[in-house]
Structures are given as structure tokens and as C-alpha cells.
PDB file of C-alpha atoms in Angstrom:
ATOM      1  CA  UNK I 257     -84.444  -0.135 -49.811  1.00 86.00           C
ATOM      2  CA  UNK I 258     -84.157  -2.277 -53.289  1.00 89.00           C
ATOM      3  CA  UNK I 259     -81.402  -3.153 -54.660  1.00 91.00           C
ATOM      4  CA  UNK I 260     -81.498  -4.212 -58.419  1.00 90.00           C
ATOM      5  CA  UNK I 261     -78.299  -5.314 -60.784  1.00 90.00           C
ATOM      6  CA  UNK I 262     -78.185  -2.771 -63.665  1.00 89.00           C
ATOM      7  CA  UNK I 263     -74.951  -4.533 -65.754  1.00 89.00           C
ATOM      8  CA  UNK I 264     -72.205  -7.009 -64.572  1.00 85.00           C
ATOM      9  CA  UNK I 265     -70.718  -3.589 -62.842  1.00 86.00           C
ATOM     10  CA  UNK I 266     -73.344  -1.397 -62.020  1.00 89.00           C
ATOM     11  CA  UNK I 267     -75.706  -1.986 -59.806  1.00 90.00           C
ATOM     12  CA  UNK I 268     -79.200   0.962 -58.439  1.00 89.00           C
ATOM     13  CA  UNK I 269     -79.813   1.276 -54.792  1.00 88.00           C
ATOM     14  CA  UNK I 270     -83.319   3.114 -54.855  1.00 87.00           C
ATOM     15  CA  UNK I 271     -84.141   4.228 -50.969  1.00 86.00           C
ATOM     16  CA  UNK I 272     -87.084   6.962 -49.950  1.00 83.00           C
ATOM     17  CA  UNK I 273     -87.582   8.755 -46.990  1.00 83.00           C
ATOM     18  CA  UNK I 274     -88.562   6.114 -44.626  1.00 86.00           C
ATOM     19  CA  UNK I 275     -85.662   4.223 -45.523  1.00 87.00           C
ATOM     20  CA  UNK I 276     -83.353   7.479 -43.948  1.00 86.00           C
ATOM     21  CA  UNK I 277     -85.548   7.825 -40.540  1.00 87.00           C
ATOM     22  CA  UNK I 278     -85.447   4.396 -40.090  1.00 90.00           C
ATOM     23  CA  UNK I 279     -81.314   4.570 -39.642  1.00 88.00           C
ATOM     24  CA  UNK I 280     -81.811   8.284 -37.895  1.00 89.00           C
ATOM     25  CA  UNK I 281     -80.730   9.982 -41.289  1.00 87.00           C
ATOM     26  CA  UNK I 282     -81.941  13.742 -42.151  1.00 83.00           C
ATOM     27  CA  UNK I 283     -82.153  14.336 -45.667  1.00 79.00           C
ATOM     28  CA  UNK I 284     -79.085  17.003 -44.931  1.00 81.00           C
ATOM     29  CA  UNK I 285     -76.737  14.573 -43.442  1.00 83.00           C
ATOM     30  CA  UNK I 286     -77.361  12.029 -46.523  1.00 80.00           C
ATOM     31  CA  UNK I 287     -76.454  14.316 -49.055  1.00 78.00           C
ATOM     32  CA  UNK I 288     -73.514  15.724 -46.990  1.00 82.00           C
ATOM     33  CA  UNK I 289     -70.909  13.615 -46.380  1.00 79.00           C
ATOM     34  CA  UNK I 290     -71.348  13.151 -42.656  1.00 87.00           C
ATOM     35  CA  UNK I 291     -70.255   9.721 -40.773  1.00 90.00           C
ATOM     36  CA  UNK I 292     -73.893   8.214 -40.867  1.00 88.00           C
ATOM     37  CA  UNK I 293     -74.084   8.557 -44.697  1.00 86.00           C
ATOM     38  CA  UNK I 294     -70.768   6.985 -44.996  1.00 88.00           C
ATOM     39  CA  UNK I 295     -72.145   4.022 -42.623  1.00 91.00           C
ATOM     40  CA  UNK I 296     -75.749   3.881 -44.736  1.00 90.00           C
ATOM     41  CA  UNK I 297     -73.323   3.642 -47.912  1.00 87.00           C
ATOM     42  CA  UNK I 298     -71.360   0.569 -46.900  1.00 90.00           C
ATOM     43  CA  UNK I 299     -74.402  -0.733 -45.470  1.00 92.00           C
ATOM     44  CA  UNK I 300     -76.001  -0.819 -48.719  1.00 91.00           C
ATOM     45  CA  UNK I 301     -73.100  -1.789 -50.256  1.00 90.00           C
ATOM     46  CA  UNK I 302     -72.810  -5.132 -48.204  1.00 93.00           C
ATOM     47  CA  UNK I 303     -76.160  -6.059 -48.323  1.00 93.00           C
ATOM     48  CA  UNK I 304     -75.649  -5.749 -52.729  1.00 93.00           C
ATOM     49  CA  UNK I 305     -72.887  -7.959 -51.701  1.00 93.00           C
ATOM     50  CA  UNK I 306     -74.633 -10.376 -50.469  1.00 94.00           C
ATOM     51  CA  UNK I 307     -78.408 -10.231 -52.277  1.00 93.00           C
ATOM     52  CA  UNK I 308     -76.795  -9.645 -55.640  1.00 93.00           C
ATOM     53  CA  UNK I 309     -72.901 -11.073 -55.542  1.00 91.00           C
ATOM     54  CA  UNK I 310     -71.915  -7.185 -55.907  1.00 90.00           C
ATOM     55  CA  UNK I 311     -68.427  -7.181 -54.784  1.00 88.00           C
ATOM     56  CA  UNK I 312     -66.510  -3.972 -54.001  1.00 83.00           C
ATOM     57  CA  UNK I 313     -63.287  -4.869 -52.018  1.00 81.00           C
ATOM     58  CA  UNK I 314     -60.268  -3.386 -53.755  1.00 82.00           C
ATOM     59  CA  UNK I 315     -62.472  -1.858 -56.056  1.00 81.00           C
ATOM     60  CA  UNK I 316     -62.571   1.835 -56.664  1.00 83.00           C
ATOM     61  CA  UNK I 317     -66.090   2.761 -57.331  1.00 83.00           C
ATOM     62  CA  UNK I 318     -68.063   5.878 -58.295  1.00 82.00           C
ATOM     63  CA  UNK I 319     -71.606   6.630 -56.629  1.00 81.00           C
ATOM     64  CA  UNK I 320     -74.182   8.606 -58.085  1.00 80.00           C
ATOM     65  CA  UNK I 321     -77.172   9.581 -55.889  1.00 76.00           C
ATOM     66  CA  UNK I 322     -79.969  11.384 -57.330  1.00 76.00           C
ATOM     67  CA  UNK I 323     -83.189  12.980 -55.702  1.00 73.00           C
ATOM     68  CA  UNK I 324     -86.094  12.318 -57.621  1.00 74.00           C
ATOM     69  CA  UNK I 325     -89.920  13.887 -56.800  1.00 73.00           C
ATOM     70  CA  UNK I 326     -91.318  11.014 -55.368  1.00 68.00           C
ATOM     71  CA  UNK I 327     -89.589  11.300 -52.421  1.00 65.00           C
ATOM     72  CA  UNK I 328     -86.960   8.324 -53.311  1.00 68.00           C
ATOM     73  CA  UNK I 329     -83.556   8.608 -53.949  1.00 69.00           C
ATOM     74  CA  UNK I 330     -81.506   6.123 -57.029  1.00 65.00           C
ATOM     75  CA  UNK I 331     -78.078   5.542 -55.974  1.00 68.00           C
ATOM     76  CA  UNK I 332     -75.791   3.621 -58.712  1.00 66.00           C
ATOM     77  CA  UNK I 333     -72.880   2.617 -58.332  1.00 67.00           C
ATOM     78  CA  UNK I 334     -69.833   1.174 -60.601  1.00 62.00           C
TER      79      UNK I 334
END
């Protein structure tokens, strides 16, 4: 999982395949919107918290997750 800082408010999770059967995720359940996708999301979302000072408490956000070829999968959020 990497986490980079796009803009003051947007910030690109990128995680790949090991990063999902490391935390017992199926590809299926992370593009659903099953209870261990919810978990992986504020999971990342704490650890941007704390790597990158991304703060998200009474913050509505939007999250974009996108499949790419290589097997990895960008997640922004703002």
C-alpha cells in the first residue's frame, strides 16, 4: 500500500493484489461494498492520517477506486 498527497485535499491510495490477500480481501468483496472493504477503507484512511496529516473527521469525502492492468488498484480520495 502507498499512500502519496496529490493536493492539500486529495490524496492516491495505490494497493495491488497482495495488498487485498494480505487483509483476507477477494477482489469481489473490494469492489462491493461488503464490511471488510469498509474496514480496508478506514484503515487506509487512518494510516493517510497519520503518514500524511490527511484528516477526514467531519469531513464528507468522495472515493474513487480504479482497476488498472497491472494488477494495482488507485484509490483517491477528497
Amino acid at each position: 500500500m502507498q499512500i502519496e498527497k496529490i493536493t492539500e485535499n486529495k490524496i492516491r491510495i495505490t494497493l495491488n493484489i497482495q495488498d487485498l490477500q494480505e487483509k483476507n480481501i477477494d477482489l469481489h468483496s473490494f469492489m462491493s461494498n461488503s464490511i471488510e472493504s469498509q474496514e480496508l477503507f478506514n484503515e487506509m484512511l487512518n494510516k493517510a492520517e497519520k503518514e500524511i496529516g490527511f484528516e477526514t473527521k467531519d469531513y464528507k469525502l468522495i472515493i474513487e477506486a480504479l482497476a488498472i492492468p497491472n494488477r494495482k488498484f488507485y484509490i483517491n480520495s477528497y
